[in-house]
Every structure is written in structure tokens, then in C-alpha cells.
JSON list of C-alpha atoms and ligand atoms in Angstrom, two decimals:
[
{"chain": "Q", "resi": 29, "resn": "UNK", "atom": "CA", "xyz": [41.03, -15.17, 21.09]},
{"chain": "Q", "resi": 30, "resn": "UNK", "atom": "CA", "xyz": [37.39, -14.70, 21.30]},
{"chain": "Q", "resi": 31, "resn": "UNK", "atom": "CA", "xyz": [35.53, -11.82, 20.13]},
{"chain": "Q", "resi": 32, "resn": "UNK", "atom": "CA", "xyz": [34.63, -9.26, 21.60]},
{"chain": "Q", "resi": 33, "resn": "UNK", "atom": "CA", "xyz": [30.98, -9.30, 21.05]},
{"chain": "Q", "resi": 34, "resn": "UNK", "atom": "CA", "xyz": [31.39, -13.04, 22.60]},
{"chain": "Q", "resi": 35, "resn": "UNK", "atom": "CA", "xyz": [33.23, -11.69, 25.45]},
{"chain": "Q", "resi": 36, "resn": "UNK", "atom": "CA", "xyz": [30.69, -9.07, 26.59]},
{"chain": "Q", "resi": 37, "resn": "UNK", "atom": "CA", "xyz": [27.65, -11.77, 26.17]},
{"chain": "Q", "resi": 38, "resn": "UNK", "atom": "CA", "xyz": [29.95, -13.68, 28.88]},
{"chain": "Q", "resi": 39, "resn": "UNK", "atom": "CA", "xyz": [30.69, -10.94, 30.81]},
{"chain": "Q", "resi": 40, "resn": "UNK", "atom": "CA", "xyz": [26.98, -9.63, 31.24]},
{"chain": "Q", "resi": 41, "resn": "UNK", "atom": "CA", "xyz": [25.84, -13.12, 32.11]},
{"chain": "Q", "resi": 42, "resn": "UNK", "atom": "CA", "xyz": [28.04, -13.87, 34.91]},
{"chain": "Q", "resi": 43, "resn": "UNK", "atom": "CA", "xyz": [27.29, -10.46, 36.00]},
{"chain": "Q", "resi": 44, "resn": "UNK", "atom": "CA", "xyz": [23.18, -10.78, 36.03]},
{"chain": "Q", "resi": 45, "resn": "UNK", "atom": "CA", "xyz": [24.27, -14.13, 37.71]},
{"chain": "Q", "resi": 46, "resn": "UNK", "atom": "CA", "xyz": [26.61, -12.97, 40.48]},
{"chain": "Q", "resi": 47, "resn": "UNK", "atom": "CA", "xyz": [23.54, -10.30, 41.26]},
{"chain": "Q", "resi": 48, "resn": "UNK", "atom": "CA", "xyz": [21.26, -13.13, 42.06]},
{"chain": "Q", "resi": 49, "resn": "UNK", "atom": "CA", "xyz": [19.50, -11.66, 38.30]},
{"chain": "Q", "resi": 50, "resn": "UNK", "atom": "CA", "xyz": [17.76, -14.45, 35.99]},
{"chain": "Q", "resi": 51, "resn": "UNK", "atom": "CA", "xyz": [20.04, -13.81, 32.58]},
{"chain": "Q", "resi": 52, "resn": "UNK", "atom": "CA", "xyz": [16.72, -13.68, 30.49]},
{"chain": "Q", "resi": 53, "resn": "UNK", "atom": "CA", "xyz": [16.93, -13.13, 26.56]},
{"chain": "Q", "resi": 54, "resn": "UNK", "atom": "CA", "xyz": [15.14, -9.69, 27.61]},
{"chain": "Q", "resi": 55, "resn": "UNK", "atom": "CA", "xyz": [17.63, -8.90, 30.12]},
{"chain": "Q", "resi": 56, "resn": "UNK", "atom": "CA", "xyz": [20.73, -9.80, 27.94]},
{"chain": "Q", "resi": 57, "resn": "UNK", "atom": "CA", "xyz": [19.07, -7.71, 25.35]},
{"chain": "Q", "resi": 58, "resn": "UNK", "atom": "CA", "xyz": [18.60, -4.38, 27.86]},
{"chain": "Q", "resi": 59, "resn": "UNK", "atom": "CA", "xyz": [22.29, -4.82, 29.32]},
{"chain": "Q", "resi": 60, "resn": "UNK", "atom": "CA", "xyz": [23.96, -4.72, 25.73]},
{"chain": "Q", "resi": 61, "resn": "UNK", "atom": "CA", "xyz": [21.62, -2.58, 24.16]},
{"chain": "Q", "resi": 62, "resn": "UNK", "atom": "CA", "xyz": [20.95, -5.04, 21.11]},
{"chain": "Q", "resi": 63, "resn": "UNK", "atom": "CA", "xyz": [17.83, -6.33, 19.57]},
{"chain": "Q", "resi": 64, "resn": "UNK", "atom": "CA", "xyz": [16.16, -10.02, 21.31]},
{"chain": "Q", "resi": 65, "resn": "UNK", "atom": "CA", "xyz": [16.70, -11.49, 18.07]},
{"chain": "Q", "resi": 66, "resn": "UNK", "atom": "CA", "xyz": [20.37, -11.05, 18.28]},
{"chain": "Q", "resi": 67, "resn": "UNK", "atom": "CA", "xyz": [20.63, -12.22, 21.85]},
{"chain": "Q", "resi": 68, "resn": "UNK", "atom": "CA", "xyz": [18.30, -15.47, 20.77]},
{"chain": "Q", "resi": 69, "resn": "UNK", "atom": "CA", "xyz": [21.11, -16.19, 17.93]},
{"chain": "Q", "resi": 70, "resn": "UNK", "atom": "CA", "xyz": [24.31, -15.39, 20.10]},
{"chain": "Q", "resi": 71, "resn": "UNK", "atom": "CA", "xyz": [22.88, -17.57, 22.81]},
{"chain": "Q", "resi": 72, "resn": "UNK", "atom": "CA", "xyz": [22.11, -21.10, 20.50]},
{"chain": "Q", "resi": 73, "resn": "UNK", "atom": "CA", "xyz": [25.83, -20.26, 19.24]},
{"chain": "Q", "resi": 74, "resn": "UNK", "atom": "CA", "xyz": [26.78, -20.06, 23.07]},
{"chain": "Q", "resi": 75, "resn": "UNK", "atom": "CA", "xyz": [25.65, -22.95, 24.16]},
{"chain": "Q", "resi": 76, "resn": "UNK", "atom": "CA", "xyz": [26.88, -24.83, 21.15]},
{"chain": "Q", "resi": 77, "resn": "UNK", "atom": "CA", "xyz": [30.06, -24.01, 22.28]},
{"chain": "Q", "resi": 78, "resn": "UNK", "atom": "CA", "xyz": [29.22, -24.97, 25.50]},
{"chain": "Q", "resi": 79, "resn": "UNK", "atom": "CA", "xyz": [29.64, -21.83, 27.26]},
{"chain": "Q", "resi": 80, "resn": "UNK", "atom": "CA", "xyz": [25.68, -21.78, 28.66]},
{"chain": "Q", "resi": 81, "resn": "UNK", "atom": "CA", "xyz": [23.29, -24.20, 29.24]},
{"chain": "Q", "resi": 82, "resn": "UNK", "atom": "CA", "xyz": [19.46, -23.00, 28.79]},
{"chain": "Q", "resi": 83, "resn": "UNK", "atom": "CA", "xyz": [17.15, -23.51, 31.68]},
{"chain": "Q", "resi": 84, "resn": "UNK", "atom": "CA", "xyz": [13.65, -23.70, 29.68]},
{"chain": "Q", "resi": 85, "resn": "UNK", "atom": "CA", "xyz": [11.51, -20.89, 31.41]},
{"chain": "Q", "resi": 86, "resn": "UNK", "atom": "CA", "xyz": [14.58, -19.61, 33.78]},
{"chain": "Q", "resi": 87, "resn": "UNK", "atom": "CA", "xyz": [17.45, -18.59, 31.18]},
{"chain": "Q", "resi": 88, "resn": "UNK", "atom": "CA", "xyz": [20.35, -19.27, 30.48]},
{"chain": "Q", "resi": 89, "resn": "UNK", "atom": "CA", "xyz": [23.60, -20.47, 32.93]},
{"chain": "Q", "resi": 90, "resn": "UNK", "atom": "CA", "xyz": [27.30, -20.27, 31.99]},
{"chain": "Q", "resi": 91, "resn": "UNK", "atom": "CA", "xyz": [29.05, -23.57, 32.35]},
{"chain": "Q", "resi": 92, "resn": "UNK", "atom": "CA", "xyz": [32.42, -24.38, 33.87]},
{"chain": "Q", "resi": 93, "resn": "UNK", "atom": "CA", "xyz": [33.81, -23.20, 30.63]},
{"chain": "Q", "resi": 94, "resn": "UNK", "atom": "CA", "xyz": [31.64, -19.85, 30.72]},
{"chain": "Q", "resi": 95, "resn": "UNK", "atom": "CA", "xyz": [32.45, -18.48, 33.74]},
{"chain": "Q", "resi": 96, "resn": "UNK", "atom": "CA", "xyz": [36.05, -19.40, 33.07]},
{"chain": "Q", "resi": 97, "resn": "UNK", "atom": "CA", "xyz": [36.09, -16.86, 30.54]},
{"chain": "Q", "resi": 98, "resn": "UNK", "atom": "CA", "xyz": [34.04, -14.51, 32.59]},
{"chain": "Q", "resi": 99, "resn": "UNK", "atom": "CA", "xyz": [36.57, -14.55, 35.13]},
{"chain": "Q", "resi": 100, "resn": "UNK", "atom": "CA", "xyz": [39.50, -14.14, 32.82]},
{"chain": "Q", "resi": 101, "resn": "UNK", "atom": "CA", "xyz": [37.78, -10.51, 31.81]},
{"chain": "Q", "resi": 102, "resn": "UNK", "atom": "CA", "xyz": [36.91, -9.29, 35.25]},
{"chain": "Q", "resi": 103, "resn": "UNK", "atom": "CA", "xyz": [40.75, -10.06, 35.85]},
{"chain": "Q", "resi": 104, "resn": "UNK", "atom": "CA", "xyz": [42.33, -7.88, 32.65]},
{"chain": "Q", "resi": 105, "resn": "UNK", "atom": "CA", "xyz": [39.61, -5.22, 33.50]},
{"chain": "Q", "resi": 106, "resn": "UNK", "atom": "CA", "xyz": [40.15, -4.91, 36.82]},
{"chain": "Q", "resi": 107, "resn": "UNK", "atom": "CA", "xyz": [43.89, -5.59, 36.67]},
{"chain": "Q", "resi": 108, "resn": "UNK", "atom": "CA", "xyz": [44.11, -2.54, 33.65]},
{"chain": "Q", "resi": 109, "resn": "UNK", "atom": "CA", "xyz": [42.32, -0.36, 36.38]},
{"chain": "Q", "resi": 110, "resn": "UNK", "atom": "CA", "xyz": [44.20, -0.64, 39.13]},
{"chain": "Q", "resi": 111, "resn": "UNK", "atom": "CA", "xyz": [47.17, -0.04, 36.08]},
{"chain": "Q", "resi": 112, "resn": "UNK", "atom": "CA", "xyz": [45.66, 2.93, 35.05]},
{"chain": "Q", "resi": 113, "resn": "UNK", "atom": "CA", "xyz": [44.76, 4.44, 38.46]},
{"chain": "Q", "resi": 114, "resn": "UNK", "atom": "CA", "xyz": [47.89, 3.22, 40.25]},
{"chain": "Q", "resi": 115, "resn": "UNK", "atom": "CA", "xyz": [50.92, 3.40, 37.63]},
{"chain": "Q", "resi": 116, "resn": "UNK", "atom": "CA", "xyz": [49.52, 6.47, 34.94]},
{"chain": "Q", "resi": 117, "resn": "UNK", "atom": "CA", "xyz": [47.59, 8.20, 37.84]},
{"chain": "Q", "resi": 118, "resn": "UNK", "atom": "CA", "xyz": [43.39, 8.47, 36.27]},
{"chain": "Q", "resi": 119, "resn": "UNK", "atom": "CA", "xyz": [41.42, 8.81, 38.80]},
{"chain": "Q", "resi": 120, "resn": "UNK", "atom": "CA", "xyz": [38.90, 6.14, 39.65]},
{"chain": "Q", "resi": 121, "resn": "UNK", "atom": "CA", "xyz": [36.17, 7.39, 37.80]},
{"chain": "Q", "resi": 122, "resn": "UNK", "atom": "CA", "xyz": [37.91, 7.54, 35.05]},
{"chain": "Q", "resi": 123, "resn": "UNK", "atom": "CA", "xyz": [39.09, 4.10, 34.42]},
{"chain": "Q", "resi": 124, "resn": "UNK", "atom": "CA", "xyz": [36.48, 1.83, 33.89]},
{"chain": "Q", "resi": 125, "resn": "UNK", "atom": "CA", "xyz": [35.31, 3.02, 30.23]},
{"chain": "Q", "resi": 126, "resn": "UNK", "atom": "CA", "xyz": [39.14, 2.67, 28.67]},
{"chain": "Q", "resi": 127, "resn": "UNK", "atom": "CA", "xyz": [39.54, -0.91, 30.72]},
{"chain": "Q", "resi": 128, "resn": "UNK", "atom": "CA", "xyz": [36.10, -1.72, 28.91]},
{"chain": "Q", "resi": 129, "resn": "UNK", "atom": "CA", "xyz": [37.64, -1.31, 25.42]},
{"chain": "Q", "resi": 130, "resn": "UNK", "atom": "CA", "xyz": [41.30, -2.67, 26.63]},
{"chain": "Q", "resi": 131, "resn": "UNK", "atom": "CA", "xyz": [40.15, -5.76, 28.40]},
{"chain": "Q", "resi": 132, "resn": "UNK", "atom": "CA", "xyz": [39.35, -7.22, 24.96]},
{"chain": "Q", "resi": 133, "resn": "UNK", "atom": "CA", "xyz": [42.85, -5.79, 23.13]},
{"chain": "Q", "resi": 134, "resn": "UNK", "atom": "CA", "xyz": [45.49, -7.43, 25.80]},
{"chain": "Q", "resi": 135, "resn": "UNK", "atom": "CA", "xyz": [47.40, -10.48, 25.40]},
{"chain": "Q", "resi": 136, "resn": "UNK", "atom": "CA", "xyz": [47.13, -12.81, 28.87]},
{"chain": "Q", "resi": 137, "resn": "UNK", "atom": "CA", "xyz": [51.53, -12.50, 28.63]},
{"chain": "Q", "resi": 138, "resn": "UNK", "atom": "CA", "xyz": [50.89, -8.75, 28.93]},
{"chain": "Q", "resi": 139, "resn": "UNK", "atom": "CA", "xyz": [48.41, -8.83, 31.81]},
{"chain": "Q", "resi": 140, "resn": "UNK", "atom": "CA", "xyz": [50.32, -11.22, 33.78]},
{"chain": "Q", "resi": 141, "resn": "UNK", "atom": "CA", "xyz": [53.33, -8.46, 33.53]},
{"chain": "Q", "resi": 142, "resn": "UNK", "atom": "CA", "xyz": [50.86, -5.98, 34.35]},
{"chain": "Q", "resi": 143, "resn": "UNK", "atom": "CA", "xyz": [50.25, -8.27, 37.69]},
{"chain": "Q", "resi": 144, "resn": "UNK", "atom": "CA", "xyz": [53.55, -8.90, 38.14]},
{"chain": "Q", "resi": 145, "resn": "UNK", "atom": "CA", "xyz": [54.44, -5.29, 37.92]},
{"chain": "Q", "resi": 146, "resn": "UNK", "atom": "CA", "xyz": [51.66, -3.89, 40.12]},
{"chain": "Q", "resi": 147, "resn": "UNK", "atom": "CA", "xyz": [53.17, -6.35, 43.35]},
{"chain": "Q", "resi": 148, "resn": "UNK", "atom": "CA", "xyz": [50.14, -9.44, 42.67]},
{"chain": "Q", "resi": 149, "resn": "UNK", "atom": "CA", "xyz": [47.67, -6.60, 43.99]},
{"chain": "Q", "resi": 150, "resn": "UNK", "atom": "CA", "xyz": [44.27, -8.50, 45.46]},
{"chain": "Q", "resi": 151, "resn": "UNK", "atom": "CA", "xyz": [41.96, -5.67, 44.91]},
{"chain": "Q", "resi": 152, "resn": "UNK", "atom": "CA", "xyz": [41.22, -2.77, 41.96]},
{"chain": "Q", "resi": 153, "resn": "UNK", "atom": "CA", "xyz": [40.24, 1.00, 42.55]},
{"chain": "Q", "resi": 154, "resn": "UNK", "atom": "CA", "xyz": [36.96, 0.39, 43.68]},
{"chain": "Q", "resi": 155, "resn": "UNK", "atom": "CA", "xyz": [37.79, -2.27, 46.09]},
{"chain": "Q", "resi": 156, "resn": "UNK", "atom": "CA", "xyz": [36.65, -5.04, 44.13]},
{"chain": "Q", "resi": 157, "resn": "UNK", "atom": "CA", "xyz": [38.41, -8.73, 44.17]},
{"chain": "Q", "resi": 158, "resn": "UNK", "atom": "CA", "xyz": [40.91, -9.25, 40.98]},
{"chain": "Q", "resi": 159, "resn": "UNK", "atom": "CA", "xyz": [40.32, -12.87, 40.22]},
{"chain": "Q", "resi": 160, "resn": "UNK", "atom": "CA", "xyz": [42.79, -15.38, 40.49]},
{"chain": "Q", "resi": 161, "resn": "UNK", "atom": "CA", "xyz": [44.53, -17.05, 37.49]},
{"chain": "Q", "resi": 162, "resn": "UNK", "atom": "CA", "xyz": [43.55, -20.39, 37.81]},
{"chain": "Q", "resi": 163, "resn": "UNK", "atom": "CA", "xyz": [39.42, -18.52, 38.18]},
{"chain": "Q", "resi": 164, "resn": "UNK", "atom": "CA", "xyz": [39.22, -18.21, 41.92]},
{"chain": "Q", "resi": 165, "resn": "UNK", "atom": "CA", "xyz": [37.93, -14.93, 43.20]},
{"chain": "Q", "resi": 166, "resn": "UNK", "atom": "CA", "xyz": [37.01, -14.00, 46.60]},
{"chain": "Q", "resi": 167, "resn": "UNK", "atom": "CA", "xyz": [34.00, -12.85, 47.75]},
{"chain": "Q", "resi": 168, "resn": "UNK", "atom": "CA", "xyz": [33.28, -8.94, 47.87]},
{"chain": "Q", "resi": 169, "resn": "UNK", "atom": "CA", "xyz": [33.27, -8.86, 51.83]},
{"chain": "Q", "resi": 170, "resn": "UNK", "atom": "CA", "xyz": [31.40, -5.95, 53.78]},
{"chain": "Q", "resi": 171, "resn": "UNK", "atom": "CA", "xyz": [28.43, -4.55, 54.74]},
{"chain": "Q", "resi": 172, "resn": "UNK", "atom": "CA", "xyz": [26.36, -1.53, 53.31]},
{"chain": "Q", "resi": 173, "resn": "UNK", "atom": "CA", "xyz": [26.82, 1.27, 54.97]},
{"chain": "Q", "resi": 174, "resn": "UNK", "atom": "CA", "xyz": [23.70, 2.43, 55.40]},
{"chain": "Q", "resi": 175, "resn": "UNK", "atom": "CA", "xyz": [23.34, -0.83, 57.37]},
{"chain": "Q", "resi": 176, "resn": "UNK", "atom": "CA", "xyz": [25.55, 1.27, 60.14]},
{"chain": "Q", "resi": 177, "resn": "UNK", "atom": "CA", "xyz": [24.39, 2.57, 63.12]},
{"chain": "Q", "resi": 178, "resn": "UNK", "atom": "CA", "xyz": [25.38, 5.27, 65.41]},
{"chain": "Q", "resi": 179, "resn": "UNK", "atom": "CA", "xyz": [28.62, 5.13, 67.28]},
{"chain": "Q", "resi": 180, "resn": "UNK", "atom": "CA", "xyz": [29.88, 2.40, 64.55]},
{"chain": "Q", "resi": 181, "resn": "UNK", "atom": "CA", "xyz": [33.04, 2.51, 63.14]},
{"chain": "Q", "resi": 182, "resn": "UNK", "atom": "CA", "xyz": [35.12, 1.18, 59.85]},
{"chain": "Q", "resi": 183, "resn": "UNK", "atom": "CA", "xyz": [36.72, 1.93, 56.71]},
{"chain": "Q", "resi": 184, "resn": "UNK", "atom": "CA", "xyz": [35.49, 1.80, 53.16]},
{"chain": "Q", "resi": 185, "resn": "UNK", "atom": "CA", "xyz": [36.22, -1.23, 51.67]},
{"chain": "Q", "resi": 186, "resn": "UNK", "atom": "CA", "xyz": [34.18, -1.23, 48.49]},
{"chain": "Q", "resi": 187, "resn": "UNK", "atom": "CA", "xyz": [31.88, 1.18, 45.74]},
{"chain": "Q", "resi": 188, "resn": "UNK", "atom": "CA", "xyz": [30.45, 0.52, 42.58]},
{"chain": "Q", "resi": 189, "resn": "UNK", "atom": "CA", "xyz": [32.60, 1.47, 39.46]},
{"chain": "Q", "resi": 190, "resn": "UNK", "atom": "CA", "xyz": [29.21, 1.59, 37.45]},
{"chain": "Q", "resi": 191, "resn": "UNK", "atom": "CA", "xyz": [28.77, 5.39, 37.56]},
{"chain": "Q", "resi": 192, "resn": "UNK", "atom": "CA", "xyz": [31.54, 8.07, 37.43]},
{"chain": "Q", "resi": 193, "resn": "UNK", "atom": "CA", "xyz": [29.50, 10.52, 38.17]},
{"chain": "Q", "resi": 194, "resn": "UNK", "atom": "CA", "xyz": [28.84, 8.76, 41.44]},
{"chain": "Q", "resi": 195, "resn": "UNK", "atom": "CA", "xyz": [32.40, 8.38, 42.10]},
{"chain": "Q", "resi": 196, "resn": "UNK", "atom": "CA", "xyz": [33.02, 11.55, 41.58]},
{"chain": "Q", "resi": 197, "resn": "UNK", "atom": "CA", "xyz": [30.72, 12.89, 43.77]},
{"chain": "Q", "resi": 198, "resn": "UNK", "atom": "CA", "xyz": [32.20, 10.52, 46.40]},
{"chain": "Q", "resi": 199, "resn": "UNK", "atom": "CA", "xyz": [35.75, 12.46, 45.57]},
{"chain": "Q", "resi": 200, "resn": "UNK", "atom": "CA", "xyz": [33.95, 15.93, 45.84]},
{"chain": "Q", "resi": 201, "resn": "UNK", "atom": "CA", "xyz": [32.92, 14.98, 49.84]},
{"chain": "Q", "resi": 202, "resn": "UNK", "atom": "CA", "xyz": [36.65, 13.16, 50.16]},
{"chain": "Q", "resi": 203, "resn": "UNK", "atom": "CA", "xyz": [35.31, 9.87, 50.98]},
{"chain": "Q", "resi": 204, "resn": "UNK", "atom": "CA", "xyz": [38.07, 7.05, 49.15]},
{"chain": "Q", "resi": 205, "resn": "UNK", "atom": "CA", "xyz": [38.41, 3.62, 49.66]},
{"chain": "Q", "resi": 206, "resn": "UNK", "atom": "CA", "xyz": [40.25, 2.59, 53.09]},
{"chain": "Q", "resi": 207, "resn": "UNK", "atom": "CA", "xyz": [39.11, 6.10, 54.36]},
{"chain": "Q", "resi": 208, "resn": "UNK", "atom": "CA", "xyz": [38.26, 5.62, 57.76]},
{"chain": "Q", "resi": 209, "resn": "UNK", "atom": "CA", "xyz": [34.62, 7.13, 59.54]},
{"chain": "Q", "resi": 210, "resn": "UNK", "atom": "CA", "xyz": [32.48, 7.03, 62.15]},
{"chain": "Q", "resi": 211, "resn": "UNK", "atom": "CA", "xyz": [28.41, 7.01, 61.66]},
{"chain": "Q", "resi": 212, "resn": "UNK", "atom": "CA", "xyz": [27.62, 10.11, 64.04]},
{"chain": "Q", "resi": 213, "resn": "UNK", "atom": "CA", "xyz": [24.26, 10.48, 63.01]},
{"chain": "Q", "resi": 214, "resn": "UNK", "atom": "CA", "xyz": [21.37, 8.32, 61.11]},
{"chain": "Q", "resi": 215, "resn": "UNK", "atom": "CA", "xyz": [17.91, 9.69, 60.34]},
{"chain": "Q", "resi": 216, "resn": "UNK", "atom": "CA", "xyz": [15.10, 7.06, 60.49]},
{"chain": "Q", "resi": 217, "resn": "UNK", "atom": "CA", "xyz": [12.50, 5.93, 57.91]},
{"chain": "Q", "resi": 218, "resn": "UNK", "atom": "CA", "xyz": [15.89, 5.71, 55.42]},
{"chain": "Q", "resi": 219, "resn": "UNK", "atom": "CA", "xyz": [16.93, 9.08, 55.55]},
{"chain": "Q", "resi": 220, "resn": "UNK", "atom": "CA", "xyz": [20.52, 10.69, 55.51]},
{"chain": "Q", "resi": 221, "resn": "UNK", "atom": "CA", "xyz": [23.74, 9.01, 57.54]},
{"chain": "Q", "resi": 222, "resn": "UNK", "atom": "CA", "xyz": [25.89, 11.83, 58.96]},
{"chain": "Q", "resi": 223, "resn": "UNK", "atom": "CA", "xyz": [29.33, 10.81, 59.17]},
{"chain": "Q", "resi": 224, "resn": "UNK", "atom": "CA", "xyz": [32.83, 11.18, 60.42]},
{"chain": "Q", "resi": 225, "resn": "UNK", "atom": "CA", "xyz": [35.39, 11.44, 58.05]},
{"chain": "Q", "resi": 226, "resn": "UNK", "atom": "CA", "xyz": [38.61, 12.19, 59.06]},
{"chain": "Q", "resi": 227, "resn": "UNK", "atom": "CA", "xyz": [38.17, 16.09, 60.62]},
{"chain": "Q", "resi": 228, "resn": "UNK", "atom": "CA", "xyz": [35.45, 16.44, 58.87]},
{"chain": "Q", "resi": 229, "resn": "UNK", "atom": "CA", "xyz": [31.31, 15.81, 58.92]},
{"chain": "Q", "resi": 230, "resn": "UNK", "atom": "CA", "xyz": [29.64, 14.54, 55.82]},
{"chain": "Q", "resi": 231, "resn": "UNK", "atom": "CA", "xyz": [26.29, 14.05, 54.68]},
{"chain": "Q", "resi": 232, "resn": "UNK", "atom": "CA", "xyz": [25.46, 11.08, 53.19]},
{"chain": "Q", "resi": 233, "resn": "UNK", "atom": "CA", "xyz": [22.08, 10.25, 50.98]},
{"chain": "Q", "resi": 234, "resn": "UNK", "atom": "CA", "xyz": [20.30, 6.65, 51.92]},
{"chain": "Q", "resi": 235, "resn": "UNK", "atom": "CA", "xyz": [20.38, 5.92, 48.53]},
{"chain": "Q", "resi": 236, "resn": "UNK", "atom": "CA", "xyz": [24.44, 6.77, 48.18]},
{"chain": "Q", "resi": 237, "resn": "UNK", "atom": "CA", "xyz": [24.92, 4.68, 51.46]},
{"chain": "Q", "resi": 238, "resn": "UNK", "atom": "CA", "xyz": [23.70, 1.82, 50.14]},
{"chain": "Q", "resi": 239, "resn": "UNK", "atom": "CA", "xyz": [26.03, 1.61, 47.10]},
{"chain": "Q", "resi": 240, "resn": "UNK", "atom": "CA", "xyz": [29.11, 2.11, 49.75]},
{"chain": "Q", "resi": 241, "resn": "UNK", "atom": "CA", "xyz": [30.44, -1.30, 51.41]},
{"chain": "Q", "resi": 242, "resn": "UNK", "atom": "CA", "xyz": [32.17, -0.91, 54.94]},
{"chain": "Q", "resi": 243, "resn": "UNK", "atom": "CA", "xyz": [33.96, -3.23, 57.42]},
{"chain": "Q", "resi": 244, "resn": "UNK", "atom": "CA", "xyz": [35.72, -2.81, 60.61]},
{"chain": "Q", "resi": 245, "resn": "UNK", "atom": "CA", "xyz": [39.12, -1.33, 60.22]},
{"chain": "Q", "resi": 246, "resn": "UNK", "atom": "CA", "xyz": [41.05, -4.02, 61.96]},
{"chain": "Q", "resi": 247, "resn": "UNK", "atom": "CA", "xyz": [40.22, -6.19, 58.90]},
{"chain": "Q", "resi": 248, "resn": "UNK", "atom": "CA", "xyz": [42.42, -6.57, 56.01]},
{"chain": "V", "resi": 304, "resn": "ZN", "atom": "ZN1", "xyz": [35.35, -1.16, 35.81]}
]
């Protein structure tokens, strides 16, 4: 097993990566809250062991190998989420910090059982793709819906897991993932979308909108 201070270097990486994000020494550094110097010495011990490859005056670049790895954690992470939320009943804000520290403590026996157990579920709380086994993941489909216009209609298929307090907030107005709306209303110059939601109207900020991914309900 790898450690976990290796794992997280991985993790962060892909993540900067998948975000279109150069994974600079600097950026590394900000993301795990850790001093440049440590991020110069985990990366030459990284790419000795071929995880990353550095691009001189880019950054660095998982390899093959890499974003195996990476994929393995988004899988126990997002597989112990869905586990938490679905089979011991957390809410989904309150998932992500304990799948943080437990993605790192699980055997790959358990998580498969954990898989096995939840029905090979595709998806985790948030709506976000559980990676394959063998490292295939689909991509995170949908648009943003503050992309929506009036009149449109869908369901929600995806929101960042980043910040509880945001998902909270999206519990307090009783908007969920698969919950389907209509966009009644949309102020210009990137103001507030007023939606449909079930019987009820809600008020939604630009910036909230765009952290919310939508796609039409006949979709799967
Ligand atoms: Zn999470």
C-alpha cells in the first residue's frame, strides 16, 4: 500500500489535471497546504517511481501508472460515499471529510464488497462517476445550469462535494440530485435563475447555478 501522503500528491494532481489546471510546484503546494520545498522533494521521488513526468516550465503530468492510482482513490472515496449516504444514512454533506480519511484505510477486497453490496452503483451522492476497476471512468455529463434558459427543463444530475456548507444550503431550498425543475425565470447581466422545483419556486444565485450540472430528464 502506498502512503497516504503519496496518495493525496496523486490525487491533487489528477484533480488540477482533470480541471484543465497546470499542476505547478506552487499549486501542489496551495492544494495540500505544505511548504514548496516539500512538494519539490515528493515530486523527484514521484517521478522516480514513475508516477509523473516533469514538463520543464509546464509541471508535472501523471503517467499511465499515476493516474492509475488516482483513479483507484476517486473509486474507494466515492464508493465509501455513496456507502455512507446510502447504507448508514449521512447526508451528503456530510460524507466527503470521513471518505477523505477512509479512502486511504480500506483494503481493495473490502471496497469491492462495498460495490458489490451497494448493486455496482455508477454514480456517488453528488452525482459524480465511480470509476471503473480496470481505471475507466465516464465523463461527468451535463450542462451548468445557469447555462438554462427560460421554459427549459431537466433534472439535476451533478454538484460539487467540495463545500458542505454549499450542499447544505442546496438541502435548505430542497433541491437534490435527480430533482426535477423548470427555469421560470432568468435575470440578465448574470443575475438570479428562478426556478421550478417540484410545487415550489426557488431562487437561485448565478454564482450557485453555475456549480449545479443539469440534463434533460429523459436521460439516464
Ligand atoms: Zn467527496
Amino acid at each position: 500500500m502506498l502512503s497516504k501522503s503519496i496518495e493525496d500528491y496523486i490525487k491533487i494532481i489528477y484533480r488540477l489535471e482533470a480541471d484543465n489546471e497546470r499542476a505547478t510546484t506552487q499549486r501542489i503546494a496551495q492544494q495540500l497546504g505544505v511548504r514548496m520545498a516539500s512538494v519539490t522533494g515528493m515530486i523527484k521521488h514521484l517521478a522516480a517511481e514513475n508516477y509523473l513526468k516533469h514538463k520543464p516550465y509546464y509541471g508535472v503530468k501523471l503517467t499511465e501508472k499515476g493516474r492509475r492510482i488516482a483513479l483507484t482513490m476517486i473509486r474507494r472515496h466515492r464508493l465509501i460515499e455513496l456507502f455512507l449516504h446510502q447504507t448508514l444514512g449521512l447526508d451528503w454533506d456530510e460524507v466527503h471529510d470521513d471518505a477523505e480519511v477512509l479512502e486511504h484505510a480500506v483494503s481493495d477486497q473490502l471496497i469491492e464488497k462495498i460495490y458489490t453490496f451497494l448493486g455496482n452503483p455508477q454514480f456517488d451522492p453528488h452525482g459524480a462517476p465511480i470509476p471503473g476497476v480496470d481505471g475507466s471512468i465516464q465523463p461527468l455529463k451535463g450542462a451548468a445550469l445557469s447555462d438554462c434558459k427560460p421554459d427549459e427543463k431537466g433534472k439535476i444530475v451533478h454538484v460539487s462535494d467540495s463545500d458542505p456548507e454549499f450542499l447544505r444550503y442546496l438541502s435548505r431550498i430542497g433541491l437534490k440530485l435527480k430533482s426535477p425543475f423548470r427555469v421560470l425565470d432568468r435575470a440578465p447581466f448574470d443575475g438570479p435563475i428562478t426556478l421550478r422545483l417540484g410545487r415550489r419556486k426557488v431562487i437561485i444565485g448565478a454564482e450557485a447555478a453555475r456549480r449545479i450540472l443539469v440534463a434533460p430528464d429523459n436521460e439516464t
